[in-house]
Structure formats: structure tokens, C-alpha cells
Amino acid sequence: MTQLPTFSRELLHPRYWLLWLGIGLLYFVVLLPYPVLYHLGCGLGRVSMRFMKRRAAIAQRNIELCFPQMPPAERDALLKRNFESVGMGFLETGIAWFWPDWRVRKWFTGIGDEHIQQAKREQKGILLIGMHFLSLELGARMFGLLNPGIGVYRPNDNPLIDWLQTWGRMRSNKSMIDRKDLKGMIRALKAGDIIWYAPDHDYGPKSSVFVPFFAVPDAASTKGSYMLVRTAKPAVIPFLPRRLPHGKGYELIVLPDVKDVPTDNEEATARRMNQIVEEAVLMAPEQYMWLHRRFKTRPPGKEKLY
């Protein structure tokens, strides 16, 4: 299993003091009532769109690539709502890390937990398909309150952030595992654990196959799904945390076990995984992480998309 970061006195070095100040500010901000945080987060997102021009351009391009038939005015509206979600995502990270359990439970409703319980009765490991929604930190915290599992993550280059994000995610989950530790994931699934796994980012040419994602015919998609599904034979269960409008909280939606994931080859598995992600994204497209360069890796000879 991945060696997780622990707190050390080194994290109190003066070079981290400014970051500690920001962490403290976030802690005190998220003490505010949730309806206030909702309006604050959406406003913060609208303002950030003016300053994060490069990220806004990437998000706009991704939406254009994925939904070429969508009228331009509709795409512009989606982009603006998406940046409101960016602002909320920042505050939701603080909520996920700092709120006590009782307060998190107060603001979400779980839907579809019977699919998790059925997989447990069948004594299957569960490959929990999470997507990069902007509320993913809070979604993982909410899910862990109902069914603690193991999160797959990328260690942060900053030691303080690495420790803090691990500490926050462990508040309602069993452990964390490096996204490169495929053998560790397989062992955990075979032992009947829940593995939170996100297959929807671009991890570079060595780790990817090219299959469709929305209207992009050759999106780089991880090969890891193939080995996990083929070797561990888990239940494949997607979930998403959907933020409700007007500060009414969240729905934690667990979808049925996807029993038709092919394991003939890496491309077939990745293609089906992308379809699973697409179906979830369409349930809350304004809350997806469009500002990531999802299509940065291109097949040899193909033009760049950014």
C-alpha cells in the first residue's frame, strides 16, 4: 500500500507560513452557514473567470469540442455556470476537509446506496467510478460517511498540501493509494474493498489509449481501467455528487453496477468507461472540471487542440 504523508515539524518552517495563513482563512470562511457559502462561492467563481483567462479559454475550448452542436449562446451560459462551480469547488474543498461529520450529513441526501449494498452481499470488490466534478473532494467525503473506502490520488508536490489533502480525505475513508500503484488497487479490490477511481483525465501517451470522449474521436484515456476490471472482476459502480441550485445542498447519486464493461482489450474497456463518464457528466455538465486540458495528448501526426 502507498506510504502516506504524515505531519512533521518541517511543515511549520517559515516557507510554509503564507500557505498556513491561507489554510487558516479557508477554515474560518467555511464556518459560515452553507447558504452564505453557496452565494459566496458562486460570486467568487464569476469574479475568478475574469482573472483565470487561460483556464477559461481551456474550458471554453473543451465545451466547444465536446458539444459542437450546442448553440454558441448556450455554450457561453454553460461556461459562466461552470465558473460559478469553480468558485464553489474551492469552498467545498474546505468544507470536505474541515466540517464535522454531522454538518456534512445535514446537507446531502444519498440516492442509490442499494447498489453498493448489493455488491457487498455478492462479496465483490467495488471499483467506484468517480469523475472530476468540481465538488469531488466533498463528494468523496460524503460517500465515505456512508461507505468508507480507499481513494486513488496523485501525491502533491508541496509537502504541506500533500499532508493536508491526505488528512482531509482520511476523515471519512480507510486509506489512500497512489494512482500509479495498480497492483495495490487490484489487491484491495480482490480483498473486497471499495476503490475510488477516476478514469477521466489525460495521463499522457504512455498510460493511454485513444478512444472517443463525447465528440472528440481520439481522446487519450487511461489503460488502467482494463487491468483493474479484467484482473479483479469488481462491481463497476459510478457515482457523482450533484450540487442542488439555490444553496439547497447536494444529492450523492450512486448509479447501478455497470455489468457490460468489456475486457477484450484496453481500447474496448476505455471506450466503455468514457461512455460511463459521459452519462454522469450530462447529469450536471456545469459542475464538471472543464478547465483541465483533457485533450492535450494527441495521436502521432494529429494537430493540437489547444
PDB file of C-alpha atoms in Angstrom:
ATOM      1  CA  MET A   1       0.000   0.000   0.000  1.00  0.00           C
ATOM      2  CA  THR A   2       1.132   3.564  -0.663  1.00  0.00           C
ATOM      3  CA  GLN A   3       3.191   5.233   2.061  1.00  0.00           C
ATOM      4  CA  LEU A   4       1.006   8.161   3.161  1.00  0.00           C
ATOM      5  CA  PRO A   5       2.442  11.514   4.285  1.00  0.00           C
ATOM      6  CA  THR A   6       2.479  12.310   7.989  1.00  0.00           C
ATOM      7  CA  PHE A   7       2.705  15.594   9.856  1.00  0.00           C
ATOM      8  CA  SER A   8       6.205  16.705  10.797  1.00  0.00           C
ATOM      9  CA  ARG A   9       7.716  19.807  12.357  1.00  0.00           C
ATOM     10  CA  GLU A  10       9.249  20.568   8.958  1.00  0.00           C
ATOM     11  CA  LEU A  11       5.776  21.686   7.848  1.00  0.00           C
ATOM     12  CA  LEU A  12       5.998  24.556  10.362  1.00  0.00           C
ATOM     13  CA  HIS A  13       9.043  26.052   8.589  1.00  0.00           C
ATOM     14  CA  PRO A  14       8.646  29.762   7.711  1.00  0.00           C
ATOM     15  CA  ARG A  15       8.491  28.948   3.988  1.00  0.00           C
ATOM     16  CA  TYR A  16       5.052  27.455   4.628  1.00  0.00           C
ATOM     17  CA  TRP A  17       3.708  30.285   6.798  1.00  0.00           C
ATOM     18  CA  LEU A  18       1.901  32.062   3.973  1.00  0.00           C
ATOM     19  CA  LEU A  19       0.248  28.794   2.958  1.00  0.00           C
ATOM     20  CA  TRP A  20      -0.745  28.134   6.582  1.00  0.00           C
ATOM     21  CA  LEU A  21      -2.321  31.592   6.611  1.00  0.00           C
ATOM     22  CA  GLY A  22      -4.405  30.701   3.552  1.00  0.00           C
ATOM     23  CA  ILE A  23      -5.432  27.380   5.107  1.00  0.00           C
ATOM     24  CA  GLY A  24      -6.486  29.179   8.289  1.00  0.00           C
ATOM     25  CA  LEU A  25      -8.506  31.710   6.304  1.00  0.00           C
ATOM     26  CA  LEU A  26     -10.284  28.913   4.427  1.00  0.00           C
ATOM     27  CA  TYR A  27     -11.027  27.176   7.732  1.00  0.00           C
ATOM     28  CA  PHE A  28     -12.713  30.247   9.175  1.00  0.00           C
ATOM     29  CA  VAL A  29     -14.601  31.075   5.962  1.00  0.00           C
ATOM     30  CA  VAL A  30     -16.249  27.638   5.824  1.00  0.00           C
ATOM     31  CA  LEU A  31     -17.587  28.162   9.344  1.00  0.00           C
ATOM     32  CA  LEU A  32     -20.210  30.406   7.701  1.00  0.00           C
ATOM     33  CA  PRO A  33     -23.721  28.993   7.102  1.00  0.00           C
ATOM     34  CA  TYR A  34     -23.950  26.913   3.944  1.00  0.00           C
ATOM     35  CA  PRO A  35     -26.438  29.206   2.119  1.00  0.00           C
ATOM     36  CA  VAL A  36     -23.970  32.070   2.619  1.00  0.00           C
ATOM     37  CA  LEU A  37     -21.130  29.888   1.330  1.00  0.00           C
ATOM     38  CA  TYR A  38     -23.200  28.989  -1.725  1.00  0.00           C
ATOM     39  CA  HIS A  39     -23.661  32.621  -2.764  1.00  0.00           C
ATOM     40  CA  LEU A  40     -20.088  33.476  -1.812  1.00  0.00           C
ATOM     41  CA  GLY A  41     -18.696  30.571  -3.867  1.00  0.00           C
ATOM     42  CA  CYS A  42     -20.755  31.375  -6.961  1.00  0.00           C
ATOM     43  CA  GLY A  43     -19.733  35.032  -6.747  1.00  0.00           C
ATOM     44  CA  LEU A  44     -16.095  34.067  -6.291  1.00  0.00           C
ATOM     45  CA  GLY A  45     -16.336  31.914  -9.417  1.00  0.00           C
ATOM     46  CA  ARG A  46     -17.794  34.710 -11.516  1.00  0.00           C
ATOM     47  CA  VAL A  47     -15.003  37.039 -10.438  1.00  0.00           C
ATOM     48  CA  SER A  48     -12.305  34.411 -10.978  1.00  0.00           C
ATOM     49  CA  MET A  49     -13.381  33.995 -14.596  1.00  0.00           C
ATOM     50  CA  ARG A  50     -12.010  37.483 -15.283  1.00  0.00           C
ATOM     51  CA  PHE A  51      -8.587  36.626 -13.889  1.00  0.00           C
ATOM     52  CA  MET A  52      -8.245  32.960 -14.897  1.00  0.00           C
ATOM     53  CA  LYS A  53      -8.395  33.804 -18.588  1.00  0.00           C
ATOM     54  CA  ARG A  54      -6.209  30.908 -19.700  1.00  0.00           C
ATOM     55  CA  ARG A  55      -8.308  28.398 -17.763  1.00  0.00           C
ATOM     56  CA  ALA A  56     -11.492  29.998 -19.045  1.00  0.00           C
ATOM     57  CA  ALA A  57     -10.196  29.613 -22.609  1.00  0.00           C
ATOM     58  CA  ILE A  58      -9.414  25.920 -21.966  1.00  0.00           C
ATOM     59  CA  ALA A  59     -12.872  25.328 -20.506  1.00  0.00           C
ATOM     60  CA  GLN A  60     -14.490  27.117 -23.433  1.00  0.00           C
ATOM     61  CA  ARG A  61     -12.476  25.021 -25.881  1.00  0.00           C
ATOM     62  CA  ASN A  62     -13.359  21.759 -24.126  1.00  0.00           C
ATOM     63  CA  ILE A  63     -17.058  22.584 -24.180  1.00  0.00           C
ATOM     64  CA  GLU A  64     -16.816  23.513 -27.849  1.00  0.00           C
ATOM     65  CA  LEU A  65     -15.014  20.241 -28.682  1.00  0.00           C
ATOM     66  CA  CYS A  66     -17.388  18.049 -26.698  1.00  0.00           C
ATOM     67  CA  PHE A  67     -20.641  19.750 -27.719  1.00  0.00           C
ATOM     68  CA  PRO A  68     -20.112  21.093 -31.253  1.00  0.00           C
ATOM     69  CA  GLN A  69     -23.856  21.091 -31.958  1.00  0.00           C
ATOM     70  CA  MET A  70     -24.666  23.240 -28.927  1.00  0.00           C
ATOM     71  CA  PRO A  71     -25.591  26.828 -29.897  1.00  0.00           C
ATOM     72  CA  PRO A  72     -22.848  29.348 -29.009  1.00  0.00           C
ATOM     73  CA  ALA A  73     -25.097  31.242 -26.596  1.00  0.00           C
ATOM     74  CA  GLU A  74     -25.813  28.004 -24.737  1.00  0.00           C
ATOM     75  CA  ARG A  75     -22.106  27.190 -24.554  1.00  0.00           C
ATOM     76  CA  ASP A  76     -21.377  30.661 -23.148  1.00  0.00           C
ATOM     77  CA  ALA A  77     -24.055  30.205 -20.495  1.00  0.00           C
ATOM     78  CA  LEU A  78     -22.618  26.794 -19.597  1.00  0.00           C
ATOM     79  CA  LEU A  79     -19.150  28.309 -19.256  1.00  0.00           C
ATOM     80  CA  LYS A  80     -20.400  31.008 -16.863  1.00  0.00           C
ATOM     81  CA  ARG A  81     -22.244  28.470 -14.708  1.00  0.00           C
ATOM     82  CA  ASN A  82     -19.154  26.284 -14.783  1.00  0.00           C
ATOM     83  CA  PHE A  83     -17.045  29.064 -13.299  1.00  0.00           C
ATOM     84  CA  GLU A  84     -19.623  29.581 -10.574  1.00  0.00           C
ATOM     85  CA  SER A  85     -18.975  25.920  -9.856  1.00  0.00           C
ATOM     86  CA  VAL A  86     -15.219  26.565  -9.834  1.00  0.00           C
ATOM     87  CA  GLY A  87     -15.726  29.055  -7.008  1.00  0.00           C
ATOM     88  CA  MET A  88     -17.942  26.618  -5.144  1.00  0.00           C
ATOM     89  CA  GLY A  89     -15.404  23.847  -5.666  1.00  0.00           C
ATOM     90  CA  PHE A  90     -12.774  25.877  -3.812  1.00  0.00           C
ATOM     91  CA  LEU A  91     -15.049  26.319  -0.790  1.00  0.00           C
ATOM     92  CA  GLU A  92     -16.264  22.724  -0.992  1.00  0.00           C
ATOM     93  CA  THR A  93     -12.680  21.589  -0.564  1.00  0.00           C
ATOM     94  CA  GLY A  94     -12.603  23.450   2.744  1.00  0.00           C
ATOM     95  CA  ILE A  95     -15.992  22.005   3.684  1.00  0.00           C
ATOM     96  CA  ALA A  96     -14.747  18.484   2.910  1.00  0.00           C
ATOM     97  CA  TRP A  97     -11.590  18.892   4.963  1.00  0.00           C
ATOM     98  CA  PHE A  98     -12.825  20.900   7.923  1.00  0.00           C
ATOM     99  CA  TRP A  99     -16.535  20.321   8.576  1.00  0.00           C
ATOM    100  CA  PRO A 100     -17.517  17.798  11.258  1.00  0.00           C
ATOM    101  CA  ASP A 101     -19.441  14.709  10.159  1.00  0.00           C
ATOM    102  CA  TRP A 102     -22.802  15.912  11.478  1.00  0.00           C
ATOM    103  CA  ARG A 103     -22.648  19.098   9.447  1.00  0.00           C
ATOM    104  CA  VAL A 104     -21.728  17.305   6.211  1.00  0.00           C
ATOM    105  CA  ARG A 105     -24.575  14.809   6.735  1.00  0.00           C
ATOM    106  CA  LYS A 106     -27.051  17.651   7.182  1.00  0.00           C
ATOM    107  CA  TRP A 107     -26.511  18.933   3.640  1.00  0.00           C
ATOM    108  CA  PHE A 108     -26.722  15.872   1.438  1.00  0.00           C
ATOM    109  CA  THR A 109     -29.129  13.112   0.524  1.00  0.00           C
ATOM    110  CA  GLY A 110     -27.857   9.735  -0.605  1.00  0.00           C
ATOM    111  CA  ILE A 111     -29.532   8.119  -3.609  1.00  0.00           C
ATOM    112  CA  GLY A 112     -28.812   4.570  -4.831  1.00  0.00           C
ATOM    113  CA  ASP A 113     -26.873   3.131  -1.895  1.00  0.00           C
ATOM    114  CA  GLU A 114     -28.637  -0.184  -2.524  1.00  0.00           C
ATOM    115  CA  HIS A 115     -26.236  -0.761  -5.436  1.00  0.00           C
ATOM    116  CA  ILE A 116     -23.279  -0.663  -3.041  1.00  0.00           C
ATOM    117  CA  GLN A 117     -25.003  -2.966  -0.578  1.00  0.00           C
ATOM    118  CA  GLN A 118     -25.841  -5.460  -3.325  1.00  0.00           C
ATOM    119  CA  ALA A 119     -22.191  -5.641  -4.403  1.00  0.00           C
ATOM    120  CA  LYS A 120     -21.174  -6.209  -0.774  1.00  0.00           C
ATOM    121  CA  ARG A 121     -23.680  -9.054  -0.450  1.00  0.00           C
ATOM    122  CA  GLU A 122     -22.125 -10.591  -3.557  1.00  0.00           C
ATOM    123  CA  GLN A 123     -18.728 -10.226  -1.823  1.00  0.00           C
ATOM    124  CA  LYS A 124     -17.318  -8.213  -4.692  1.00  0.00           C
ATOM    125  CA  GLY A 125     -14.731  -5.501  -4.577  1.00  0.00           C
ATOM    126  CA  ILE A 126     -16.162  -2.209  -5.816  1.00  0.00           C
ATOM    127  CA  LEU A 127     -14.487  -0.045  -8.434  1.00  0.00           C
ATOM    128  CA  LEU A 128     -16.236   3.210  -7.594  1.00  0.00           C
ATOM    129  CA  ILE A 129     -16.113   5.343 -10.727  1.00  0.00           C
ATOM    130  CA  GLY A 130     -15.704   8.938  -9.632  1.00  0.00           C
ATOM    131  CA  MET A 131     -15.354  11.734 -12.159  1.00  0.00           C
ATOM    132  CA  HIS A 132     -13.546  15.018 -11.922  1.00  0.00           C
ATOM    133  CA  PHE A 133     -16.503  17.088 -10.874  1.00  0.00           C
ATOM    134  CA  LEU A 134     -15.540  20.318  -9.139  1.00  0.00           C
ATOM    135  CA  SER A 135     -17.181  19.006  -5.968  1.00  0.00           C
ATOM    136  CA  LEU A 136     -15.089  15.820  -5.980  1.00  0.00           C
ATOM    137  CA  GLU A 137     -13.429  16.465  -2.585  1.00  0.00           C
ATOM    138  CA  LEU A 138     -16.789  16.917  -0.900  1.00  0.00           C
ATOM    139  CA  GLY A 139     -18.278  14.018  -2.863  1.00  0.00           C
ATOM    140  CA  ALA A 140     -15.573  11.673  -1.577  1.00  0.00           C
ATOM    141  CA  ARG A 141     -16.167  12.865   1.994  1.00  0.00           C
ATOM    142  CA  MET A 142     -19.926  12.321   1.693  1.00  0.00           C
ATOM    143  CA  PHE A 143     -19.534   8.887   0.153  1.00  0.00           C
ATOM    144  CA  GLY A 144     -17.051   7.855   2.832  1.00  0.00           C
ATOM    145  CA  LEU A 145     -19.527   8.731   5.564  1.00  0.00           C
ATOM    146  CA  LEU A 146     -21.838   6.059   4.155  1.00  0.00           C
ATOM    147  CA  ASN A 147     -19.294   3.533   2.833  1.00  0.00           C
ATOM    148  CA  PRO A 148     -15.635   4.117   3.782  1.00  0.00           C
ATOM    149  CA  GLY A 149     -13.236   3.069   1.048  1.00  0.00           C
ATOM    150  CA  ILE A 150      -9.796   3.731  -0.426  1.00  0.00           C
ATOM    151  CA  GLY A 151      -9.148   6.804  -2.541  1.00  0.00           C
ATOM    152  CA  VAL A 152      -6.830   6.859  -5.558  1.00  0.00           C
ATOM    153  CA  TYR A 153      -4.821  10.080  -5.691  1.00  0.00           C
ATOM    154  CA  ARG A 154      -1.794  11.870  -7.093  1.00  0.00           C
ATOM    155  CA  PRO A 155       0.639  12.959  -4.346  1.00  0.00           C
ATOM    156  CA  ASN A 156       1.045  16.727  -4.338  1.00  0.00           C
ATOM    157  CA  ASP A 157       4.481  18.244  -4.963  1.00  0.00           C
ATOM    158  CA  ASN A 158       4.002  20.590  -1.998  1.00  0.00           C
ATOM    159  CA  PRO A 159       4.556  18.582   1.229  1.00  0.00           C
ATOM    160  CA  LEU A 160       2.089  20.669   3.249  1.00  0.00           C
ATOM    161  CA  ILE A 161      -0.715  20.329   0.670  1.00  0.00           C
ATOM    162  CA  ASP A 162       0.104  16.621   0.301  1.00  0.00           C
ATOM    163  CA  TRP A 163      -0.280  16.073   4.038  1.00  0.00           C
ATOM    164  CA  LEU A 164      -3.382  18.267   4.331  1.00  0.00           C
ATOM    165  CA  GLN A 165      -5.286  16.695   1.440  1.00  0.00           C
ATOM    166  CA  THR A 166      -4.498  13.211   2.767  1.00  0.00           C
ATOM    167  CA  TRP A 167      -5.572  14.184   6.280  1.00  0.00           C
ATOM    168  CA  GLY A 168      -8.796  15.694   4.952  1.00  0.00           C
ATOM    169  CA  ARG A 169      -9.635  12.727   2.743  1.00  0.00           C
ATOM    170  CA  MET A 170      -8.919  10.246   5.531  1.00  0.00           C
ATOM    171  CA  ARG A 171     -11.561  11.825   7.761  1.00  0.00           C
ATOM    172  CA  SER A 172     -14.197   9.516   6.339  1.00  0.00           C
ATOM    173  CA  ASN A 173     -12.229   6.935   4.382  1.00  0.00           C
ATOM    174  CA  LYS A 174      -9.947   4.000   5.146  1.00  0.00           C
ATOM    175  CA  SER A 175      -6.818   4.907   3.250  1.00  0.00           C
ATOM    176  CA  MET A 176      -5.338   6.441   0.092  1.00  0.00           C
ATOM    177  CA  ILE A 177      -3.348   4.844  -2.689  1.00  0.00           C
ATOM    178  CA  ASP A 178      -1.074   6.376  -5.343  1.00  0.00           C
ATOM    179  CA  ARG A 179      -2.671   6.313  -8.788  1.00  0.00           C
ATOM    180  CA  LYS A 180       0.456   4.532 -10.111  1.00  0.00           C
ATOM    181  CA  ASP A 181       0.058   1.635  -7.653  1.00  0.00           C
ATOM    182  CA  LEU A 182      -2.056  -0.587  -9.884  1.00  0.00           C
ATOM    183  CA  LYS A 183      -1.058  -3.770  -8.053  1.00  0.00           C
ATOM    184  CA  GLY A 184      -2.147  -2.246  -4.765  1.00  0.00           C
ATOM    185  CA  MET A 185      -5.547  -1.372  -6.253  1.00  0.00           C
ATOM    186  CA  ILE A 186      -6.007  -4.919  -7.551  1.00  0.00           C
ATOM    187  CA  ARG A 187      -5.115  -6.400  -4.146  1.00  0.00           C
ATOM    188  CA  ALA A 188      -7.607  -4.109  -2.425  1.00  0.00           C
ATOM    189  CA  LEU A 189     -10.397  -4.973  -4.879  1.00  0.00           C
ATOM    190  CA  LYS A 190      -9.751  -8.687  -4.513  1.00  0.00           C
ATOM    191  CA  ALA A 191      -9.975  -8.216  -0.747  1.00  0.00           C
ATOM    192  CA  GLY A 192     -13.465  -6.754  -1.184  1.00  0.00           C
ATOM    193  CA  ASP A 193     -12.598  -3.091  -0.659  1.00  0.00           C
ATOM    194  CA  ILE A 194     -14.080  -0.024  -2.345  1.00  0.00           C
ATOM    195  CA  ILE A 195     -11.603   1.802  -4.594  1.00  0.00           C
ATOM    196  CA  TRP A 196     -12.475   5.392  -5.612  1.00  0.00           C
ATOM    197  CA  TYR A 197     -11.134   5.623  -9.154  1.00  0.00           C
ATOM    198  CA  ALA A 198     -11.341   8.431 -11.727  1.00  0.00           C
ATOM    199  CA  PRO A 199     -10.651   7.375 -15.351  1.00  0.00           C
ATOM    200  CA  ASP A 200     -11.449  10.721 -16.973  1.00  0.00           C
ATOM    201  CA  HIS A 201      -8.182  12.674 -17.073  1.00  0.00           C
ATOM    202  CA  ASP A 202      -5.384  12.698 -19.622  1.00  0.00           C
ATOM    203  CA  TYR A 203      -2.381  10.911 -18.085  1.00  0.00           C
ATOM    204  CA  GLY A 204      -0.080  11.122 -21.095  1.00  0.00           C
ATOM    205  CA  PRO A 205       0.762   8.870 -24.058  1.00  0.00           C
ATOM    206  CA  LYS A 206       2.498   6.059 -22.135  1.00  0.00           C
ATOM    207  CA  SER A 207      -0.531   5.430 -19.928  1.00  0.00           C
ATOM    208  CA  SER A 208      -3.265   5.937 -22.515  1.00  0.00           C
ATOM    209  CA  VAL A 209      -5.173   4.565 -25.459  1.00  0.00           C
ATOM    210  CA  PHE A 210      -7.115   6.771 -27.874  1.00  0.00           C
ATOM    211  CA  VAL A 211     -10.884   6.334 -27.821  1.00  0.00           C
ATOM    212  CA  PRO A 212     -13.883   8.702 -28.164  1.00  0.00           C
ATOM    213  CA  PHE A 213     -14.957  11.079 -25.438  1.00  0.00           C
ATOM    214  CA  PHE A 214     -18.118  12.990 -26.327  1.00  0.00           C
ATOM    215  CA  ALA A 215     -17.497  14.408 -29.839  1.00  0.00           C
ATOM    216  CA  VAL A 216     -13.698  14.026 -29.681  1.00  0.00           C
ATOM    217  CA  PRO A 217     -12.911  10.753 -31.501  1.00  0.00           C
ATOM    218  CA  ASP A 218      -9.375  10.211 -30.171  1.00  0.00           C
ATOM    219  CA  ALA A 219      -9.169  11.301 -26.529  1.00  0.00           C
ATOM    220  CA  ALA A 220      -6.264   9.871 -24.513  1.00  0.00           C
ATOM    221  CA  SER A 221      -7.865   7.597 -21.909  1.00  0.00           C
ATOM    222  CA  THR A 222      -6.181   5.569 -19.197  1.00  0.00           C
ATOM    223  CA  LYS A 223      -5.173   1.947 -19.760  1.00  0.00           C
ATOM    224  CA  GLY A 224      -5.516   1.251 -16.036  1.00  0.00           C
ATOM    225  CA  SER A 225      -9.233   0.506 -16.203  1.00  0.00           C
ATOM    226  CA  TYR A 226      -8.555  -2.574 -18.343  1.00  0.00           C
ATOM    227  CA  MET A 227      -6.223  -4.222 -15.819  1.00  0.00           C
ATOM    228  CA  LEU A 228      -8.444  -3.408 -12.847  1.00  0.00           C
ATOM    229  CA  VAL A 229     -11.656  -4.748 -14.368  1.00  0.00           C
ATOM    230  CA  ARG A 230     -10.055  -7.749 -16.082  1.00  0.00           C
ATOM    231  CA  THR A 231      -7.942  -8.888 -13.132  1.00  0.00           C
ATOM    232  CA  ALA A 232     -10.032  -8.049 -10.056  1.00  0.00           C
ATOM    233  CA  LYS A 233     -13.510  -8.541 -11.614  1.00  0.00           C
ATOM    234  CA  PRO A 234     -15.108  -5.923  -9.353  1.00  0.00           C
ATOM    235  CA  ALA A 235     -18.539  -4.344  -9.404  1.00  0.00           C
ATOM    236  CA  VAL A 236     -18.181  -1.176 -11.508  1.00  0.00           C
ATOM    237  CA  ILE A 237     -20.343   1.466  -9.843  1.00  0.00           C
ATOM    238  CA  PRO A 238     -20.364   5.137 -10.926  1.00  0.00           C
ATOM    239  CA  PHE A 239     -21.304   7.945  -8.556  1.00  0.00           C
ATOM    240  CA  LEU A 240     -21.497  11.720  -8.585  1.00  0.00           C
ATOM    241  CA  PRO A 241     -22.133  14.466  -6.053  1.00  0.00           C
ATOM    242  CA  ARG A 242     -24.658  16.795  -7.683  1.00  0.00           C
ATOM    243  CA  ARG A 243     -24.935  20.266  -6.199  1.00  0.00           C
ATOM    244  CA  LEU A 244     -28.518  21.490  -5.966  1.00  0.00           C
ATOM    245  CA  PRO A 245     -29.436  25.036  -7.041  1.00  0.00           C
ATOM    246  CA  HIS A 246     -30.131  27.946  -4.675  1.00  0.00           C
ATOM    247  CA  GLY A 247     -27.999  26.602  -1.812  1.00  0.00           C
ATOM    248  CA  LYS A 248     -30.186  23.588  -1.080  1.00  0.00           C
ATOM    249  CA  GLY A 249     -27.323  21.135  -0.631  1.00  0.00           C
ATOM    250  CA  TYR A 250     -26.353  18.024  -2.575  1.00  0.00           C
ATOM    251  CA  GLU A 251     -27.538  14.724  -3.956  1.00  0.00           C
ATOM    252  CA  LEU A 252     -24.994  11.925  -3.693  1.00  0.00           C
ATOM    253  CA  ILE A 253     -26.087   9.767  -6.626  1.00  0.00           C
ATOM    254  CA  VAL A 254     -24.872   6.172  -6.828  1.00  0.00           C
ATOM    255  CA  LEU A 255     -25.682   4.578 -10.182  1.00  0.00           C
ATOM    256  CA  PRO A 256     -26.266   0.855 -10.871  1.00  0.00           C
ATOM    257  CA  ASP A 257     -23.427  -1.618 -11.333  1.00  0.00           C
ATOM    258  CA  VAL A 258     -22.237  -1.479 -14.949  1.00  0.00           C
ATOM    259  CA  LYS A 259     -22.107  -5.159 -15.861  1.00  0.00           C
ATOM    260  CA  ASP A 260     -21.221  -4.797 -19.543  1.00  0.00           C
ATOM    261  CA  VAL A 261     -17.672  -3.410 -19.304  1.00  0.00           C
ATOM    262  CA  PRO A 262     -15.742  -5.408 -21.925  1.00  0.00           C
ATOM    263  CA  THR A 263     -12.300  -6.808 -21.155  1.00  0.00           C
ATOM    264  CA  ASP A 264     -11.349  -7.951 -24.665  1.00  0.00           C
ATOM    265  CA  ASN A 265      -8.702  -5.246 -24.940  1.00  0.00           C
ATOM    266  CA  GLU A 266      -7.628  -1.897 -23.489  1.00  0.00           C
ATOM    267  CA  GLU A 267      -9.464   0.149 -26.118  1.00  0.00           C
ATOM    268  CA  ALA A 268     -12.803  -1.596 -25.556  1.00  0.00           C
ATOM    269  CA  THR A 269     -12.594  -1.079 -21.786  1.00  0.00           C
ATOM    270  CA  ALA A 270     -11.575   2.586 -22.115  1.00  0.00           C
ATOM    271  CA  ARG A 271     -14.345   3.238 -24.631  1.00  0.00           C
ATOM    272  CA  ARG A 272     -16.996   1.896 -22.249  1.00  0.00           C
ATOM    273  CA  MET A 273     -15.508   3.787 -19.309  1.00  0.00           C
ATOM    274  CA  ASN A 274     -15.732   7.033 -21.277  1.00  0.00           C
ATOM    275  CA  GLN A 275     -19.390   6.308 -22.002  1.00  0.00           C
ATOM    276  CA  ILE A 276     -19.967   5.869 -18.257  1.00  0.00           C
ATOM    277  CA  VAL A 277     -18.296   9.210 -17.587  1.00  0.00           C
ATOM    278  CA  GLU A 278     -20.319  10.930 -20.324  1.00  0.00           C
ATOM    279  CA  GLU A 279     -23.600   9.708 -18.850  1.00  0.00           C
ATOM    280  CA  ALA A 280     -22.652  11.095 -15.438  1.00  0.00           C
ATOM    281  CA  VAL A 281     -21.371  14.425 -16.811  1.00  0.00           C
ATOM    282  CA  LEU A 282     -24.655  15.018 -18.623  1.00  0.00           C
ATOM    283  CA  MET A 283     -26.423  14.847 -15.256  1.00  0.00           C
ATOM    284  CA  ALA A 284     -24.616  18.049 -14.171  1.00  0.00           C
ATOM    285  CA  PRO A 285     -22.469  19.409 -17.036  1.00  0.00           C
ATOM    286  CA  GLU A 286     -21.980  22.814 -15.407  1.00  0.00           C
ATOM    287  CA  GLN A 287     -20.267  21.111 -12.444  1.00  0.00           C
ATOM    288  CA  TYR A 288     -17.636  19.179 -14.401  1.00  0.00           C
ATOM    289  CA  MET A 289     -13.943  20.155 -14.430  1.00  0.00           C
ATOM    290  CA  TRP A 290     -13.836  21.586 -17.947  1.00  0.00           C
ATOM    291  CA  LEU A 291     -10.833  23.793 -17.158  1.00  0.00           C
ATOM    292  CA  HIS A 292      -8.493  20.777 -17.281  1.00  0.00           C
ATOM    293  CA  ARG A 293      -6.692  20.155 -20.604  1.00  0.00           C
ATOM    294  CA  ARG A 294      -8.498  16.890 -21.187  1.00  0.00           C
ATOM    295  CA  PHE A 295      -7.286  16.576 -24.785  1.00  0.00           C
ATOM    296  CA  LYS A 296      -3.658  17.691 -24.505  1.00  0.00           C
ATOM    297  CA  THR A 297      -2.247  14.300 -25.590  1.00  0.00           C
ATOM    298  CA  ARG A 298      -2.772  13.665 -29.289  1.00  0.00           C
ATOM    299  CA  PRO A 299      -2.143  10.659 -31.526  1.00  0.00           C
ATOM    300  CA  PRO A 300       1.034  10.917 -33.631  1.00  0.00           C
ATOM    301  CA  GLY A 301       0.529  13.284 -36.554  1.00  0.00           C
ATOM    302  CA  LYS A 302      -2.700  14.837 -35.223  1.00  0.00           C
ATOM    303  CA  GLU A 303      -2.897  18.595 -34.694  1.00  0.00           C
ATOM    304  CA  LYS A 304      -3.001  20.077 -31.225  1.00  0.00           C
ATOM    305  CA  LEU A 305      -6.398  21.107 -29.885  1.00  0.00           C
ATOM    306  CA  TYR A 306      -5.230  23.956 -27.615  1.00  0.00           C
TER     307      TYR A 306
END
